[in-house]
mmCIF file of C-alpha atoms and ligand atoms in Angstrom:
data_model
loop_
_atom_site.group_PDB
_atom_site.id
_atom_site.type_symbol
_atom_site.label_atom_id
_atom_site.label_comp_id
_atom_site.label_asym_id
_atom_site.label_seq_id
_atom_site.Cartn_x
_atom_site.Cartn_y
_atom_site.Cartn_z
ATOM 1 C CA UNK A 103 3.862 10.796 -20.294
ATOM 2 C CA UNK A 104 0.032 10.503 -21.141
ATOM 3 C CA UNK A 105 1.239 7.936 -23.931
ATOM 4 C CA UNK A 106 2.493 6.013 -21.158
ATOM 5 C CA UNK A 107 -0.435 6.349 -18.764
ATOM 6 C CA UNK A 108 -2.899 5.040 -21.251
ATOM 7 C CA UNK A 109 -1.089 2.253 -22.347
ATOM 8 C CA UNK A 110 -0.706 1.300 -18.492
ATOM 9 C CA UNK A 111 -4.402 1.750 -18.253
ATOM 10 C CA UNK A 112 -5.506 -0.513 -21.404
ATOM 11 C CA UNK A 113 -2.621 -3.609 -20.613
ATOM 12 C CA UNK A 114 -3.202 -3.041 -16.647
ATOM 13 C CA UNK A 115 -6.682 -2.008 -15.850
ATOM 14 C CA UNK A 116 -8.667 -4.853 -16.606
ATOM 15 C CA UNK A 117 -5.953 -6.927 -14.052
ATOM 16 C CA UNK A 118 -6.282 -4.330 -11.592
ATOM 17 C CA UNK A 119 -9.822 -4.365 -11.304
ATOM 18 C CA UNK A 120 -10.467 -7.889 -11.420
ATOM 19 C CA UNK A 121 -7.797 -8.512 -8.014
ATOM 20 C CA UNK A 122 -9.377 -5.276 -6.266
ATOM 21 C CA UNK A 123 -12.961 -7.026 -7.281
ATOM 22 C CA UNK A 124 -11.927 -10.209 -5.874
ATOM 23 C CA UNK A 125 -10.741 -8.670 -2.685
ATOM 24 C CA UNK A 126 -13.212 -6.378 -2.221
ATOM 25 C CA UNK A 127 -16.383 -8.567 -3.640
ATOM 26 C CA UNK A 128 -18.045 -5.189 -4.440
ATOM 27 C CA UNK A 129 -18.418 -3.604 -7.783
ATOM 28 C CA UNK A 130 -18.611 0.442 -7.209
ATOM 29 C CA UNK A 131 -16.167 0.239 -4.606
ATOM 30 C CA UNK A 132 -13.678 -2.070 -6.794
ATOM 31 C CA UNK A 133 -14.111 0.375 -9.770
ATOM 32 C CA UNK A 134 -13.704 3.450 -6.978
ATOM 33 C CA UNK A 135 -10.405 1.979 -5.775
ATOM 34 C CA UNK A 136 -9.486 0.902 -9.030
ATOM 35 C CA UNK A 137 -10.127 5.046 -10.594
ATOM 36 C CA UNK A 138 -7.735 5.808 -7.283
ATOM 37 C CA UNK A 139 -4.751 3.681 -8.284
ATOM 38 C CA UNK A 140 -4.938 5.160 -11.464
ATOM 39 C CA UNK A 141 -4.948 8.632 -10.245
ATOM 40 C CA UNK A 142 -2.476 7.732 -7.792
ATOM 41 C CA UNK A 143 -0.113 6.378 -10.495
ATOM 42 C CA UNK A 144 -0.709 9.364 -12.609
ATOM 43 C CA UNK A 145 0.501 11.738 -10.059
ATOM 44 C CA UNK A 146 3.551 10.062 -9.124
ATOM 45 C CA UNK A 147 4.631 8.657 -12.621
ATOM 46 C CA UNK A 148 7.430 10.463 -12.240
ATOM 47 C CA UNK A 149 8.709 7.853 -9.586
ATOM 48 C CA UNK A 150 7.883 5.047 -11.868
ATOM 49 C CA UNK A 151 10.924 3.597 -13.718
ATOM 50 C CA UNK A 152 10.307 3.078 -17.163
ATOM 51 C CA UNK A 153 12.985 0.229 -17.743
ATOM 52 C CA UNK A 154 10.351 -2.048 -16.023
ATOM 53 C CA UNK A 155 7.161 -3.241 -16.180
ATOM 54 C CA UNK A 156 4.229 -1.595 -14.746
ATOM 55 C CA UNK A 157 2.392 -4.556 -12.935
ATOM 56 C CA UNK A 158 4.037 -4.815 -10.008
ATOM 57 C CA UNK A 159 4.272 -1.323 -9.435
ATOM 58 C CA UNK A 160 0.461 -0.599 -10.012
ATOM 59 C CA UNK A 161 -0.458 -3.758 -8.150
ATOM 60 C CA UNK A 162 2.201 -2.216 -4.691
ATOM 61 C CA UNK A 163 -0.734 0.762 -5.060
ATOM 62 C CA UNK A 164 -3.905 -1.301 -5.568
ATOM 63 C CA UNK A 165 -3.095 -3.781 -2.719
ATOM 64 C CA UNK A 166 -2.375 -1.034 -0.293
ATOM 65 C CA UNK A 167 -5.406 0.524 -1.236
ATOM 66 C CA UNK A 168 -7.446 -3.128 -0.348
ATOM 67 C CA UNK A 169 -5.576 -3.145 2.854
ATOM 68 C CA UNK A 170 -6.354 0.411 3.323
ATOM 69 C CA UNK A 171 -9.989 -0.107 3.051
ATOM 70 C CA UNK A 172 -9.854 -3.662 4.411
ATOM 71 C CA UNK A 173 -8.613 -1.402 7.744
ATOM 72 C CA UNK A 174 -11.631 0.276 7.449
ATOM 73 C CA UNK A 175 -14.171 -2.874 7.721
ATOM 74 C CA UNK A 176 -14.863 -5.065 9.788
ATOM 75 C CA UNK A 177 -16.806 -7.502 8.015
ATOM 76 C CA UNK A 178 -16.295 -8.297 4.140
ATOM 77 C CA UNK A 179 -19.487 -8.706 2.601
ATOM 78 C CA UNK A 180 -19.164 -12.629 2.022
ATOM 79 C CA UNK A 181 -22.834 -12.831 1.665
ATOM 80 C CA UNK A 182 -23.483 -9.882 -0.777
ATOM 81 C CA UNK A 183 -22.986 -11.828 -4.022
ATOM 82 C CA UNK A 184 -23.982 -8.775 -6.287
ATOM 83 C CA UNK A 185 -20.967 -9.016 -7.984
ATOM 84 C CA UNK A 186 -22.279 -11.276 -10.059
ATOM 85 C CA UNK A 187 -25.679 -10.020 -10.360
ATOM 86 C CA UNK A 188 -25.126 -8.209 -13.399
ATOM 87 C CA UNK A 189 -23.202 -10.816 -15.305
ATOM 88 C CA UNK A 190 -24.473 -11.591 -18.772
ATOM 89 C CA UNK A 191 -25.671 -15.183 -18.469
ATOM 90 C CA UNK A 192 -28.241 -16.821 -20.596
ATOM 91 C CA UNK A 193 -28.563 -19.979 -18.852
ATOM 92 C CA UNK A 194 -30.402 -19.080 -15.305
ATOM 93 C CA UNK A 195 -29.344 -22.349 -14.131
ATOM 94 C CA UNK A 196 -25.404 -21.945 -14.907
ATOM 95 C CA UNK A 197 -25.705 -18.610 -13.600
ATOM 96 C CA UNK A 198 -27.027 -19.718 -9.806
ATOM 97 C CA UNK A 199 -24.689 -21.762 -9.856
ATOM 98 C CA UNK A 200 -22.058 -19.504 -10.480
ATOM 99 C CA UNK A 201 -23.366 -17.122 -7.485
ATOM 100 C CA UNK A 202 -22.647 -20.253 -5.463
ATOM 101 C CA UNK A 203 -19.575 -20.862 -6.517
ATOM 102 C CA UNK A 204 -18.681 -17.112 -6.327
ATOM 103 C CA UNK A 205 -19.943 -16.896 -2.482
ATOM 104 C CA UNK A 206 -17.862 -20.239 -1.503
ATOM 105 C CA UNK A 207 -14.927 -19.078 -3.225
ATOM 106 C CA UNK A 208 -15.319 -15.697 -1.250
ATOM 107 C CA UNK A 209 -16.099 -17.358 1.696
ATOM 108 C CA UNK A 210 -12.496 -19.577 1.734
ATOM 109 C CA UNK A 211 -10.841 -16.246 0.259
ATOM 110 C CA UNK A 212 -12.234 -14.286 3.823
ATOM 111 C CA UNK A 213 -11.168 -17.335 6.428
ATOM 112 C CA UNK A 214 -7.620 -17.026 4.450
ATOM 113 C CA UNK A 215 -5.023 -15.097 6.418
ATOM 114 C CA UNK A 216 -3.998 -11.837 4.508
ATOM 115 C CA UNK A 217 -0.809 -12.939 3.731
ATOM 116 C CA UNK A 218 -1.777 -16.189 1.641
ATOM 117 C CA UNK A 219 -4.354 -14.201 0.165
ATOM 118 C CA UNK A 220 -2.461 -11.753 -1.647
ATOM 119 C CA UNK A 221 -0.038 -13.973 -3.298
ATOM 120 C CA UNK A 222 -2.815 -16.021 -4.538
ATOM 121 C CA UNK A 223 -4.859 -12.830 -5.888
ATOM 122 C CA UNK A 224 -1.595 -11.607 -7.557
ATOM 123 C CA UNK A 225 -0.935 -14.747 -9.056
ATOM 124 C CA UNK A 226 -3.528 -15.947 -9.876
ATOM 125 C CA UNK A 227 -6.263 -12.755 -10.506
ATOM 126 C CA UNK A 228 -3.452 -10.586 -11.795
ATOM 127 C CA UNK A 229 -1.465 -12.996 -13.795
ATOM 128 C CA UNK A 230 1.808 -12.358 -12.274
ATOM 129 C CA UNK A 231 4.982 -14.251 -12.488
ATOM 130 C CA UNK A 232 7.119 -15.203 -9.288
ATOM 131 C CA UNK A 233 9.413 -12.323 -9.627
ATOM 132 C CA UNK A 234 6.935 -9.283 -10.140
ATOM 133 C CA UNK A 235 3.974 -11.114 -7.185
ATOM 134 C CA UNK A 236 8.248 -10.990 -5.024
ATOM 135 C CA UNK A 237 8.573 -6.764 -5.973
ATOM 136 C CA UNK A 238 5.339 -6.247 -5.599
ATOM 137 C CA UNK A 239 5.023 -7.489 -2.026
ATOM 138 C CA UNK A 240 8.530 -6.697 -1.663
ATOM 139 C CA UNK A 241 9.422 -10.265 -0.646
ATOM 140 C CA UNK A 242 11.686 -13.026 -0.879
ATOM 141 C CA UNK A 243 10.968 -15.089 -3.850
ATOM 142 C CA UNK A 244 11.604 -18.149 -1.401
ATOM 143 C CA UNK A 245 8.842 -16.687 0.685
ATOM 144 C CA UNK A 246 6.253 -15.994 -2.711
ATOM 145 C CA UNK A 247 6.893 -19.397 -3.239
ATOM 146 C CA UNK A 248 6.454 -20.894 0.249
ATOM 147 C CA UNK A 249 3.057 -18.636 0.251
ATOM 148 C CA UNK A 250 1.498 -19.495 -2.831
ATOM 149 C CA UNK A 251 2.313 -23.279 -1.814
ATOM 150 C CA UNK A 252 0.576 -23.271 1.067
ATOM 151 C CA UNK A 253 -1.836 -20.520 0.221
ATOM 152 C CA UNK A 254 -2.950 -23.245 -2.193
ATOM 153 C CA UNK A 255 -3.107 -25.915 0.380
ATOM 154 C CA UNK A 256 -5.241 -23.353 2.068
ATOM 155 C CA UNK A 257 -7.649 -22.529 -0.313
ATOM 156 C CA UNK A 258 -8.545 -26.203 -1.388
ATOM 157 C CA UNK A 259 -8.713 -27.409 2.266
ATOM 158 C CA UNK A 260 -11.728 -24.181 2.671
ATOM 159 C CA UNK A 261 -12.880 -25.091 -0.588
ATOM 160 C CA UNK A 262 -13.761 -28.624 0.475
ATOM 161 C CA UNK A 263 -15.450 -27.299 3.591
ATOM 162 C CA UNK A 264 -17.378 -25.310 2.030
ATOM 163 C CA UNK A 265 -18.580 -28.271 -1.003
ATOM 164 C CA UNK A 266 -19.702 -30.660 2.229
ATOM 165 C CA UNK B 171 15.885 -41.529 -12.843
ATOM 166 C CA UNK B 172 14.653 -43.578 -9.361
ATOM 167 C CA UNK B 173 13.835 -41.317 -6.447
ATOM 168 C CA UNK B 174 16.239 -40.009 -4.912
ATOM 169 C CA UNK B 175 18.343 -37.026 -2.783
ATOM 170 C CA UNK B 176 17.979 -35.152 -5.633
ATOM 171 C CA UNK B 177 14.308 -35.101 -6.471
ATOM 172 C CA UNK B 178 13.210 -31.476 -6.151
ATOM 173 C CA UNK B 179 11.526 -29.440 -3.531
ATOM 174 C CA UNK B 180 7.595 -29.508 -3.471
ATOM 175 C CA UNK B 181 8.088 -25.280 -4.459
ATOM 176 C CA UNK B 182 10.198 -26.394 -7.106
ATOM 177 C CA UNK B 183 7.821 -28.586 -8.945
ATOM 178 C CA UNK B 184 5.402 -25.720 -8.329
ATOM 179 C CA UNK B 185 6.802 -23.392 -9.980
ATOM 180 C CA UNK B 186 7.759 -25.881 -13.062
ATOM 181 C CA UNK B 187 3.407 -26.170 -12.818
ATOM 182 C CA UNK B 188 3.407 -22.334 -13.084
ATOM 183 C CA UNK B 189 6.022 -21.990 -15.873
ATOM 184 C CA UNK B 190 8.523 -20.511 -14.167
ATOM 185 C CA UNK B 191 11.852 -20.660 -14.616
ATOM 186 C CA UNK B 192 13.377 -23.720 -13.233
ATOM 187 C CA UNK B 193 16.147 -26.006 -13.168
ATOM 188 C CA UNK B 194 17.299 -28.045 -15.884
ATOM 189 C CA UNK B 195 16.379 -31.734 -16.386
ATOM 190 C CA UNK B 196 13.049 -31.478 -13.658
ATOM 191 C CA UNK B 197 10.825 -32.055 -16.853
ATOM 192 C CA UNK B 198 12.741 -35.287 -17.209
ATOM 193 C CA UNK B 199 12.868 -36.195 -13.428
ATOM 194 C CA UNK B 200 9.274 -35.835 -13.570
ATOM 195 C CA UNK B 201 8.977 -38.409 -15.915
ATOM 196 C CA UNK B 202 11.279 -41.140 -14.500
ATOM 197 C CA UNK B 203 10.574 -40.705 -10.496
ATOM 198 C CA UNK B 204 6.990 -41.977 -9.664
ATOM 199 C CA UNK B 205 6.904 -39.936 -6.172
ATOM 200 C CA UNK B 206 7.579 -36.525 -8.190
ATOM 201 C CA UNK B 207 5.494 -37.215 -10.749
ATOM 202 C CA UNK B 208 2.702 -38.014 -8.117
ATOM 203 C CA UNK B 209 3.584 -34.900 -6.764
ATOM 204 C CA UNK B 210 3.786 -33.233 -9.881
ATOM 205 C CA UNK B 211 -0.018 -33.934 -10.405
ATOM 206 C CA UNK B 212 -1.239 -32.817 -7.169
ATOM 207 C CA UNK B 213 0.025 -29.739 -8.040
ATOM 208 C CA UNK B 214 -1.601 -29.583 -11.390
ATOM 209 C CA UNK B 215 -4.936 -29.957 -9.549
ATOM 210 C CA UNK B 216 -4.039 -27.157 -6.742
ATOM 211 C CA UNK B 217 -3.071 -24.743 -9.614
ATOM 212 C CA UNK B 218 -6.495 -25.351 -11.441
ATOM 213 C CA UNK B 219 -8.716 -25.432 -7.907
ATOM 214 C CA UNK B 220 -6.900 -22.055 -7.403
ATOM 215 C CA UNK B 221 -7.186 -20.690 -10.960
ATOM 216 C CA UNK B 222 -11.360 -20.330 -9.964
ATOM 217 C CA UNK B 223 -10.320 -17.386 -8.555
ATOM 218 C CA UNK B 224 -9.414 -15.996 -11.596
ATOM 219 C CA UNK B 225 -12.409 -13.911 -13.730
ATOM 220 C CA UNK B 226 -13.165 -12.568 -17.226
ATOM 221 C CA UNK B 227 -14.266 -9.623 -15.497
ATOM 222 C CA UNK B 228 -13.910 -6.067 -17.668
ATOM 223 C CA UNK B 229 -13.638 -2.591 -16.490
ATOM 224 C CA UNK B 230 -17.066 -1.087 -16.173
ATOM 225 C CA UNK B 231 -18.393 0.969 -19.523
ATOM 226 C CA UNK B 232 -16.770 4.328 -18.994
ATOM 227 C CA UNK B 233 -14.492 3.655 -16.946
ATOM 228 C CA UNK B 234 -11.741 5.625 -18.632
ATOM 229 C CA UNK B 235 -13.754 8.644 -19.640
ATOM 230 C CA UNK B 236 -14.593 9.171 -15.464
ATOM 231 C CA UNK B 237 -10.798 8.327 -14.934
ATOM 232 C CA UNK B 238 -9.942 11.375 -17.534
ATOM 233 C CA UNK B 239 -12.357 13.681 -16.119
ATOM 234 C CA UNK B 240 -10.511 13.099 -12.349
ATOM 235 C CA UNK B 241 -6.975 13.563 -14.397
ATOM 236 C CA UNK B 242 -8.193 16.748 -15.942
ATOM 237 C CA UNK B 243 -10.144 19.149 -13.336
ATOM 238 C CA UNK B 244 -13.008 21.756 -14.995
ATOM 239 C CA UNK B 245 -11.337 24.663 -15.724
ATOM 240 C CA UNK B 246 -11.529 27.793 -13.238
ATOM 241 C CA UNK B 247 -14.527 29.621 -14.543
ATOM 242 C CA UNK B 248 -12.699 33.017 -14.461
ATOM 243 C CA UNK B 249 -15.462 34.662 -16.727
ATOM 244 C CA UNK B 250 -18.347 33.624 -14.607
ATOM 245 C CA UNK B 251 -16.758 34.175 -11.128
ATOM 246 C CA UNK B 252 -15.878 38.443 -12.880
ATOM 247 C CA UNK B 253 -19.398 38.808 -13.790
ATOM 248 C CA UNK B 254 -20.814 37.424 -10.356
ATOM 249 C CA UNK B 255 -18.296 39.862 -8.316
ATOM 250 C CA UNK B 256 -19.367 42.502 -10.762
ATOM 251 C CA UNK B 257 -23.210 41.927 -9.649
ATOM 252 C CA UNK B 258 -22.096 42.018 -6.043
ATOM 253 C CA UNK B 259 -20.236 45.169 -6.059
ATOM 254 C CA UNK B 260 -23.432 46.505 -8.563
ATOM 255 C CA UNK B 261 -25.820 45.463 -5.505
ATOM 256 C CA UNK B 262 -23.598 46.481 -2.753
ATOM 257 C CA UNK B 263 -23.723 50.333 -4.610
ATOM 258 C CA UNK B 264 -27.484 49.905 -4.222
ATOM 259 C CA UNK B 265 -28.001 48.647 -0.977
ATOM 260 C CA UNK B 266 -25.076 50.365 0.850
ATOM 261 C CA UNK B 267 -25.207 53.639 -0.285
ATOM 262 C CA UNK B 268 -28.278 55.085 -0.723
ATOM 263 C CA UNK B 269 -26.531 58.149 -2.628
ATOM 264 C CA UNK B 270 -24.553 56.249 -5.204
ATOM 265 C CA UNK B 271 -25.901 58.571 -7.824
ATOM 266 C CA UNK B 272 -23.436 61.280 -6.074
ATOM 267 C CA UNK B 273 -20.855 58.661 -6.324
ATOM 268 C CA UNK B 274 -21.498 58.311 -10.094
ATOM 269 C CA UNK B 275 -21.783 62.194 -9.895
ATOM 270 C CA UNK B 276 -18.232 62.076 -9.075
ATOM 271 C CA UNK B 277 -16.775 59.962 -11.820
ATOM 272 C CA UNK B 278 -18.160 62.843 -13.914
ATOM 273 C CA UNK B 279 -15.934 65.466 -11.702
ATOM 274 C CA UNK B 280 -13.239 63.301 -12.091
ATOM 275 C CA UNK B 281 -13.227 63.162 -15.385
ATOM 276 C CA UNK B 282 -12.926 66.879 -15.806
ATOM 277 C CA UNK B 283 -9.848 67.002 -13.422
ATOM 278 C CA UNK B 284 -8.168 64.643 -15.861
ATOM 279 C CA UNK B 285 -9.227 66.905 -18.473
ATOM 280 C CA UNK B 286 -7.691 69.746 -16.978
ATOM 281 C CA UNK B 287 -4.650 68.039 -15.983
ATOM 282 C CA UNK B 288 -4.231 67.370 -19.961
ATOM 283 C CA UNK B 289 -4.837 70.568 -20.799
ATOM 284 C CA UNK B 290 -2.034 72.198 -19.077
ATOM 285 C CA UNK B 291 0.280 69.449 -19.736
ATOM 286 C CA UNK B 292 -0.487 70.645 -23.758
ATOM 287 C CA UNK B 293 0.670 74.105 -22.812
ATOM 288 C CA UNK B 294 3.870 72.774 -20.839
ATOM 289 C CA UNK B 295 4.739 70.361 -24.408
ATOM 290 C CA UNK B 296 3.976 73.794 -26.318
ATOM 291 C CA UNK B 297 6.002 75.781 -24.378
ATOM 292 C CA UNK B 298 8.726 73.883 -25.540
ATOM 293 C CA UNK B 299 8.057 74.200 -29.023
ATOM 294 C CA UNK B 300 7.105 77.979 -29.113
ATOM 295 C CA UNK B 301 10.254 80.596 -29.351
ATOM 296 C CA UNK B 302 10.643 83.169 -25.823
ATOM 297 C CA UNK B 303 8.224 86.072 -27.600
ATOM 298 C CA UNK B 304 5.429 83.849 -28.015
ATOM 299 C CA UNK B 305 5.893 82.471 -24.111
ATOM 300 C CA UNK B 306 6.071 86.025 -23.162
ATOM 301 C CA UNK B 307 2.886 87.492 -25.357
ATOM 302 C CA UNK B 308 1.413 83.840 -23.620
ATOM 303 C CA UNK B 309 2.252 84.825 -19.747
ATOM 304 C CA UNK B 310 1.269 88.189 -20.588
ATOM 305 C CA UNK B 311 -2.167 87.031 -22.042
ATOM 306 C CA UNK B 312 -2.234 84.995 -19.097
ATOM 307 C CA UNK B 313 -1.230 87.561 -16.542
ATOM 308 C CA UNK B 314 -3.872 89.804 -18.404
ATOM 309 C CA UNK B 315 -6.156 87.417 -18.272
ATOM 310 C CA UNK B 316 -5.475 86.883 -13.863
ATOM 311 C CA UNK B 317 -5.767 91.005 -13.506
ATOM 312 C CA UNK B 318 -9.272 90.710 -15.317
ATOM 313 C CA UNK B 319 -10.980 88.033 -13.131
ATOM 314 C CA UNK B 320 -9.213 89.155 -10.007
ATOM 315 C CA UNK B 321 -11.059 93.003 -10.587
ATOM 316 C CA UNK B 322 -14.335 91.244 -11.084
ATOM 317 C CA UNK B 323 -13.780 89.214 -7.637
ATOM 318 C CA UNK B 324 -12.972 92.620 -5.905
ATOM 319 C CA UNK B 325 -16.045 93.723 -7.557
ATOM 320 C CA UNK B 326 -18.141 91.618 -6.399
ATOM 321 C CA UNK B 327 -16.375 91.152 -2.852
ATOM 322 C CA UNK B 328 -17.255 94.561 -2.618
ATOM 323 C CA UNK B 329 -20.724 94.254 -3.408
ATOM 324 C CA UNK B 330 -21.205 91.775 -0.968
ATOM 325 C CA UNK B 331 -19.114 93.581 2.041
ATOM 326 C CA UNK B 332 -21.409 96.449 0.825
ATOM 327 C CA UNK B 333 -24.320 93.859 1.715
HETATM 328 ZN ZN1 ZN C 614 11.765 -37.355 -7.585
#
């Protein structure tokens, strides 16, 4: 059982905190929700089926932890680019640039309906194929499809608003 | 392969972009039908706009020693929580009851009770062990013994009805 946890935690948690990151834009509140899917997986890994893999299930608890806290805000923090204040970066001039990109990026990520957003995250944050981003949402894979399609669409469209 | 009916949906080429599973031949129909294949780029460059999202972000240093300390809660300190009640009931004998040496007093009394107690139990367990002559000569000692003490207390009653 603790065999199990850990090697969810070392294949997973990197994944996990990278999407909650993303969503969140906030580093001690992605590692907080981050140390509560864990816990919450721990304490019901009795529920978890061992015949598949872990992702999908870990990412069901992470995302409705986001929209959990998501619930609880009003405004995300599109401005508050400390996420990557503590990056290691040797070039200062790469590294501004970066914050830019990082703030535009969450800026096209916030004007993105909730939906959209998630598929994209799952897909492309936590490295998910069709089928597992489909049992994670607990969707059609039609529908994943349809989403990340024009999720995509989406995203460049903001992205290009943003570069003008 | 010319365009045609069959060229495949927009989600179709997508998911060839994403390595998905997809039908056989589109890797071929790509090739031969200029409109797919057009297609077929655009997507390339929607995947890679979209892969920005993606990070080489780590979980923070520790992270797994604070996620073991949540899985496994301090221990109930059993020893310390004994010794604090013991202090409390140690002050309460102090500032309670101004007469707690009485109290200890009476520990003392009780332990002579017990004492007692054992004692005759001894002489029920011997009893048993001794043969009908020696229980007798026992009683009689005994009874002797009664007569005696109950002579002094008349004794002295009288000296003190006398008073
Ligand atoms: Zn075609």
């Amino acid at each position: 059982m603790q065999d199990l946890f850990q090697e969810m935690v070392e294949v997973y948690g990197d994944r996990v905190y990278r999407l909650i990151l993303r969503y969140t834009g906030d580093r001690f509140r992605a590692e907080d929700l981050t140390q509560e899917t864990f816990l919450r997986a721990y304490k019901h890994l009795d529920r978890f089926d061992r015949e598949k893999p872990a992702g999908p299930w870990l990412f069901k608890i992470a995302a409705n932890l986001c929209r959990n806290w998501q619930r609880g805000i009003r405004e995300l923090p599109v401005e508050d680019i400390k996420a990557l204040d503590t990056l290691p970066d040797s070039n200062p001039e790469q590294a501004c640039l970066d914050k830019e990109s990082e703030a535009e990026l969450r800026r096209a990520l916030k004007e993105m309906p909730l939906m959209y957003m998630e598929v994209l995250l799952l897909k492309h944050v936590g490295e998910l194929s069709y089928a597992e981003i489909a049992e994670t949402l607990e969707l059609e894979l039609s529908l994943v499809k349809n989403r990340l399609y024009r999720g995509r669409i989406m995203l460049r469209e903001k992205l290009e608003r943003e570069g003008r | 392969m010319k365009e045609n009916e069959h060229c495949p949906r927009v989600t179709e080429i997508q998911a060839f972009c994403d390595g998905e599973e997809t039908a056989a031949g589109i890797g071929q129909h790509l090739r031969d039908c200029a409109k797919c294949c057009s297609a077929y780029q655009d997507l390339l460059a929607l995947c890679s706009t979209a892969d920005r999202l993606s990070s080489s972000e780590v979980l923070p240093a520790g992270f797994q020693d604070r996620l073991q300390e949540k899985l496994e809660p301090a221990p109930f300190p059993a020893g310390q929580v004994a010794a604090a009640i013991f202090a409390l009931a140690l002050a309460a004998v102090f500032v309670l009851e101004p007469g707690f040496i009485n109290w200890w007093l009476s520990v003392g009394i009780t332990l002579q009770v017990s004492f007692l107690i054992d004692f005759f139990l001894k002489l029920y367990y011997l009893g048993h062990s001794l043969g009908p002559a020696w229980v007798i000569a026992a009683l009689s000692a005994i009874v002797g013994v009664e007569l005696a003490i109950l002579h002094k207390i008349k004794k002295v009653e009288g000296y003190t009805n006398a008073c």
